[in-house]
Amino acid sequence: VQLQASGGGLVQAGGSLRLSCAASGRTGSSYRMGWFRQAPGKERERVASIVSIGGTTYYAESVKGRFTISRDNAKNTVNLQMNSLKPEDTAVYYCALATTTWSARVFWGQGTQVTVSS
């Protein structure tokens, strides 16, 4: 499985950014895709994720109401719309895919920097 992420950049607080991730290879029909982030000196955390079948979503408490994750199963892509961005959202964001659960094997895309200035 290969993951190609795009998006990210620099934005002022209150602004918006959109991240996209395309998966290729043997993903299977049922998988989870999502976004993790890691800020300097902090552990990597799951920001949002979505299940390919059923569309069940997960959001970290810190992003609920501001971020929206969506999927296009036909294209094996997932998008993360980030609104009302805050300086504390600044981090390297990683696209990820799990063929079963997040505690099992996880495939990672390259990181993309999101910087929110105050």
mmCIF file with all atom_site columns, C-alpha atoms in Angstrom, residues 3-109:
data_model
loop_
_atom_site.group_PDB
_atom_site.id
_atom_site.type_symbol
_atom_site.label_atom_id
_atom_site.label_alt_id
_atom_site.label_comp_id
_atom_site.label_asym_id
_atom_site.label_entity_id
_atom_site.label_seq_id
_atom_site.pdbx_PDB_ins_code
_atom_site.Cartn_x
_atom_site.Cartn_y
_atom_site.Cartn_z
_atom_site.occupancy
_atom_site.B_iso_or_equiv
_atom_site.pdbx_formal_charge
_atom_site.auth_seq_id
_atom_site.auth_comp_id
_atom_site.auth_asym_id
_atom_site.auth_atom_id
_atom_site.pdbx_PDB_model_num
ATOM 1   C CA . LEU A 1 3   ? -0.155  6.710  0.298  1.00 0.00 ? 3   LEU A CA 1
ATOM 2   C CA . GLN A 1 4   ? 0.289   10.031 -1.456 1.00 0.00 ? 4   GLN A CA 1
ATOM 3   C CA . ALA A 1 5   ? -0.625  13.075 0.565  1.00 0.00 ? 5   ALA A CA 1
ATOM 4   C CA . SER A 1 6   ? -1.117  16.616 -0.637 1.00 0.00 ? 6   SER A CA 1
ATOM 5   C CA . GLY A 1 7   ? -2.166  19.898 0.834  1.00 0.00 ? 7   GLY A CA 1
ATOM 6   C CA . GLY A 1 8   ? -0.921  21.650 3.910  1.00 0.00 ? 8   GLY A CA 1
ATOM 7   C CA . GLY A 1 9   ? 0.956   24.916 4.102  1.00 0.00 ? 9   GLY A CA 1
ATOM 8   C CA . LEU A 1 10  ? 0.914   28.138 6.044  1.00 0.00 ? 10  LEU A CA 1
ATOM 9   C CA . VAL A 1 11  ? -2.286  29.853 7.109  1.00 0.00 ? 11  VAL A CA 1
ATOM 10  C CA . GLN A 1 12  ? -3.325  32.473 9.614  1.00 0.00 ? 12  GLN A CA 1
ATOM 11  C CA . ALA A 1 13  ? -5.355  31.560 12.664 1.00 0.00 ? 13  ALA A CA 1
ATOM 12  C CA . GLY A 1 14  ? -9.000  31.204 11.751 1.00 0.00 ? 14  GLY A CA 1
ATOM 13  C CA . GLY A 1 15  ? -8.186  30.132 8.235  1.00 0.00 ? 15  GLY A CA 1
ATOM 14  C CA . SER A 1 16  ? -8.764  26.867 6.426  1.00 0.00 ? 16  SER A CA 1
ATOM 15  C CA . LEU A 1 17  ? -6.707  24.187 4.738  1.00 0.00 ? 17  LEU A CA 1
ATOM 16  C CA . ARG A 1 18  ? -7.534  20.937 2.994  1.00 0.00 ? 18  ARG A CA 1
ATOM 17  C CA . LEU A 1 19  ? -5.456  17.792 3.054  1.00 0.00 ? 19  LEU A CA 1
ATOM 18  C CA . SER A 1 20  ? -5.923  14.945 0.599  1.00 0.00 ? 20  SER A CA 1
ATOM 19  C CA . CYS A 1 21  ? -4.528  11.449 0.557  1.00 0.00 ? 21  CYS A CA 1
ATOM 20  C CA . ALA A 1 22  ? -4.721  8.854  -2.195 1.00 0.00 ? 22  ALA A CA 1
ATOM 21  C CA . ALA A 1 23  ? -4.099  5.187  -1.500 1.00 0.00 ? 23  ALA A CA 1
ATOM 22  C CA . SER A 1 24  ? -2.875  2.685  -4.051 1.00 0.00 ? 24  SER A CA 1
ATOM 23  C CA . GLY A 1 25  ? -2.050  -0.991 -3.882 1.00 0.00 ? 25  GLY A CA 1
ATOM 24  C CA . ARG A 1 26  ? -3.844  -3.770 -2.044 1.00 0.00 ? 26  ARG A CA 1
ATOM 25  C CA . THR A 1 27  ? -6.020  -1.913 0.382  1.00 0.00 ? 27  THR A CA 1
ATOM 26  C CA . GLY A 1 28  ? -8.800  -4.443 0.424  1.00 0.00 ? 28  GLY A CA 1
ATOM 27  C CA . SER A 1 29  ? -12.406 -3.359 0.489  1.00 0.00 ? 29  SER A CA 1
ATOM 28  C CA . SER A 1 30  ? -12.608 -2.691 4.205  1.00 0.00 ? 30  SER A CA 1
ATOM 29  C CA . TYR A 1 31  ? -9.995  -0.423 5.693  1.00 0.00 ? 31  TYR A CA 1
ATOM 30  C CA . ARG A 1 32  ? -9.540  2.665  7.778  1.00 0.00 ? 32  ARG A CA 1
ATOM 31  C CA . MET A 1 33  ? -7.890  5.835  6.568  1.00 0.00 ? 33  MET A CA 1
ATOM 32  C CA . GLY A 1 34  ? -7.110  8.900  8.508  1.00 0.00 ? 34  GLY A CA 1
ATOM 33  C CA . TRP A 1 35  ? -4.780  11.638 9.541  1.00 0.00 ? 35  TRP A CA 1
ATOM 34  C CA . PHE A 1 36  ? -2.345  11.761 12.413 1.00 0.00 ? 36  PHE A CA 1
ATOM 35  C CA . ARG A 1 37  ? -0.260  14.715 13.450 1.00 0.00 ? 37  ARG A CA 1
ATOM 36  C CA . GLN A 1 38  ? 2.905   15.261 15.399 1.00 0.00 ? 38  GLN A CA 1
ATOM 37  C CA . ALA A 1 39  ? 3.989   18.572 16.818 1.00 0.00 ? 39  ALA A CA 1
ATOM 38  C CA . PRO A 1 40  ? 7.560   19.196 18.003 1.00 0.00 ? 40  PRO A CA 1
ATOM 39  C CA . GLY A 1 41  ? 8.181   17.505 21.334 1.00 0.00 ? 41  GLY A CA 1
ATOM 40  C CA . LYS A 1 42  ? 4.820   15.750 21.310 1.00 0.00 ? 42  LYS A CA 1
ATOM 41  C CA . GLU A 1 43  ? 3.648   12.267 20.520 1.00 0.00 ? 43  GLU A CA 1
ATOM 42  C CA . ARG A 1 44  ? 1.883   11.468 17.297 1.00 0.00 ? 44  ARG A CA 1
ATOM 43  C CA . GLU A 1 45  ? -1.878  11.605 17.721 1.00 0.00 ? 45  GLU A CA 1
ATOM 44  C CA . ARG A 1 46  ? -4.797  10.520 15.611 1.00 0.00 ? 46  ARG A CA 1
ATOM 45  C CA . VAL A 1 47  ? -6.711  13.559 14.428 1.00 0.00 ? 47  VAL A CA 1
ATOM 46  C CA . ALA A 1 48  ? -9.479  12.026 12.363 1.00 0.00 ? 48  ALA A CA 1
ATOM 47  C CA . SER A 1 49  ? -10.225 8.770  10.631 1.00 0.00 ? 49  SER A CA 1
ATOM 48  C CA . ILE A 1 50  ? -12.946 7.105  8.611  1.00 0.00 ? 50  ILE A CA 1
ATOM 49  C CA . VAL A 1 51  ? -13.900 3.535  7.831  1.00 0.00 ? 51  VAL A CA 1
ATOM 50  C CA . SER A 1 52  ? -14.270 2.644  4.158  1.00 0.00 ? 52  SER A CA 1
ATOM 51  C CA . ILE A 1 53  ? -17.433 0.617  4.706  1.00 0.00 ? 53  ILE A CA 1
ATOM 52  C CA . GLY A 1 54  ? -20.123 2.386  6.655  1.00 0.00 ? 54  GLY A CA 1
ATOM 53  C CA . GLY A 1 55  ? -18.196 5.626  6.925  1.00 0.00 ? 55  GLY A CA 1
ATOM 54  C CA . THR A 1 56  ? -17.857 5.663  10.697 1.00 0.00 ? 56  THR A CA 1
ATOM 55  C CA . THR A 1 57  ? -15.712 8.611  11.662 1.00 0.00 ? 57  THR A CA 1
ATOM 56  C CA . TYR A 1 58  ? -13.473 9.466  14.568 1.00 0.00 ? 58  TYR A CA 1
ATOM 57  C CA . TYR A 1 59  ? -12.311 12.928 15.611 1.00 0.00 ? 59  TYR A CA 1
ATOM 58  C CA . ALA A 1 60  ? -9.966  13.961 18.344 1.00 0.00 ? 60  ALA A CA 1
ATOM 59  C CA . GLU A 1 61  ? -11.706 16.166 20.881 1.00 0.00 ? 61  GLU A CA 1
ATOM 60  C CA . SER A 1 62  ? -9.437  19.057 20.014 1.00 0.00 ? 62  SER A CA 1
ATOM 61  C CA . VAL A 1 63  ? -10.673 19.188 16.402 1.00 0.00 ? 63  VAL A CA 1
ATOM 62  C CA . LYS A 1 64  ? -14.341 18.299 16.745 1.00 0.00 ? 64  LYS A CA 1
ATOM 63  C CA . GLY A 1 65  ? -16.550 20.849 15.048 1.00 0.00 ? 65  GLY A CA 1
ATOM 64  C CA . ARG A 1 66  ? -13.634 22.295 13.074 1.00 0.00 ? 66  ARG A CA 1
ATOM 65  C CA . PHE A 1 67  ? -12.285 19.414 11.002 1.00 0.00 ? 67  PHE A CA 1
ATOM 66  C CA . THR A 1 68  ? -14.244 17.187 8.642  1.00 0.00 ? 68  THR A CA 1
ATOM 67  C CA . ILE A 1 69  ? -12.984 13.970 7.127  1.00 0.00 ? 69  ILE A CA 1
ATOM 68  C CA . SER A 1 70  ? -14.527 12.530 3.983  1.00 0.00 ? 70  SER A CA 1
ATOM 69  C CA . ARG A 1 71  ? -13.807 9.661  1.638  1.00 0.00 ? 71  ARG A CA 1
ATOM 70  C CA . ASP A 1 72  ? -14.159 8.659  -1.977 1.00 0.00 ? 72  ASP A CA 1
ATOM 71  C CA . ASN A 1 73  ? -14.018 4.874  -2.040 1.00 0.00 ? 73  ASN A CA 1
ATOM 72  C CA . ALA A 1 74  ? -13.984 4.729  -5.826 1.00 0.00 ? 74  ALA A CA 1
ATOM 73  C CA . LYS A 1 75  ? -10.739 6.688  -5.845 1.00 0.00 ? 75  LYS A CA 1
ATOM 74  C CA . ASN A 1 76  ? -9.392  5.355  -2.524 1.00 0.00 ? 76  ASN A CA 1
ATOM 75  C CA . THR A 1 77  ? -8.945  8.892  -1.330 1.00 0.00 ? 77  THR A CA 1
ATOM 76  C CA . VAL A 1 78  ? -9.640  10.649 1.922  1.00 0.00 ? 78  VAL A CA 1
ATOM 77  C CA . ASN A 1 79  ? -9.804  14.364 2.531  1.00 0.00 ? 79  ASN A CA 1
ATOM 78  C CA . LEU A 1 80  ? -9.492  16.425 5.669  1.00 0.00 ? 80  LEU A CA 1
ATOM 79  C CA . GLN A 1 81  ? -11.098 19.839 5.621  1.00 0.00 ? 81  GLN A CA 1
ATOM 80  C CA . MET A 1 82  ? -9.644  21.933 8.413  1.00 0.00 ? 82  MET A CA 1
ATOM 81  C CA . ASN A 1 83  ? -11.495 25.092 9.360  1.00 0.00 ? 83  ASN A CA 1
ATOM 82  C CA . SER A 1 84  ? -11.044 27.628 12.140 1.00 0.00 ? 84  SER A CA 1
ATOM 83  C CA . LEU A 1 85  ? -7.426  26.624 12.436 1.00 0.00 ? 85  LEU A CA 1
ATOM 84  C CA . LYS A 1 86  ? -5.552  27.476 15.594 1.00 0.00 ? 86  LYS A CA 1
ATOM 85  C CA . PRO A 1 87  ? -1.818  27.863 16.253 1.00 0.00 ? 87  PRO A CA 1
ATOM 86  C CA . GLU A 1 88  ? -1.960  24.660 18.289 1.00 0.00 ? 88  GLU A CA 1
ATOM 87  C CA . ASP A 1 89  ? -2.936  22.794 15.118 1.00 0.00 ? 89  ASP A CA 1
ATOM 88  C CA . THR A 1 90  ? 0.574   23.408 13.842 1.00 0.00 ? 90  THR A CA 1
ATOM 89  C CA . ALA A 1 91  ? 2.202   20.031 13.222 1.00 0.00 ? 91  ALA A CA 1
ATOM 90  C CA . VAL A 1 92  ? 3.352   17.600 10.594 1.00 0.00 ? 92  VAL A CA 1
ATOM 91  C CA . TYR A 1 93  ? 0.291   15.741 9.396  1.00 0.00 ? 93  TYR A CA 1
ATOM 92  C CA . TYR A 1 94  ? 0.540   12.137 8.241  1.00 0.00 ? 94  TYR A CA 1
ATOM 93  C CA . CYS A 1 95  ? -1.925  10.198 6.164  1.00 0.00 ? 95  CYS A CA 1
ATOM 94  C CA . ALA A 1 96  ? -2.363  6.634  7.349  1.00 0.00 ? 96  ALA A CA 1
ATOM 95  C CA . LEU A 1 97  ? -4.202  3.466  6.407  1.00 0.00 ? 97  LEU A CA 1
ATOM 96  C CA . ALA A 1 98  ? -4.971  0.431  8.521  1.00 0.00 ? 98  ALA A CA 1
ATOM 97  C CA . THR A 1 99  ? -6.287  -2.714 6.856  1.00 0.00 ? 99  THR A CA 1
ATOM 98  C CA . THR A 1 100 ? -7.828  -3.883 10.124 1.00 0.00 ? 100 THR A CA 1
ATOM 99  C CA . THR A 1 101 ? -7.474  -1.723 13.226 1.00 0.00 ? 101 THR A CA 1
ATOM 100 C CA . TRP A 1 102 ? -5.147  1.117  14.199 1.00 0.00 ? 102 TRP A CA 1
ATOM 101 C CA . SER A 1 103 ? -3.438  -1.175 16.685 1.00 0.00 ? 103 SER A CA 1
ATOM 102 C CA . ALA A 1 104 ? -2.408  -3.536 13.891 1.00 0.00 ? 104 ALA A CA 1
ATOM 103 C CA . ARG A 1 105 ? -0.272  -2.807 10.841 1.00 0.00 ? 105 ARG A CA 1
ATOM 104 C CA . VAL A 1 106 ? -0.461  0.787  9.664  1.00 0.00 ? 106 VAL A CA 1
ATOM 105 C CA . PHE A 1 107 ? 0.794   2.188  6.378  1.00 0.00 ? 107 PHE A CA 1
ATOM 106 C CA . TRP A 1 108 ? 2.052   5.771  6.431  1.00 0.00 ? 108 TRP A CA 1
ATOM 107 C CA . GLY A 1 109 ? 2.265   8.477  3.834  1.00 0.00 ? 109 GLY A CA 1
#
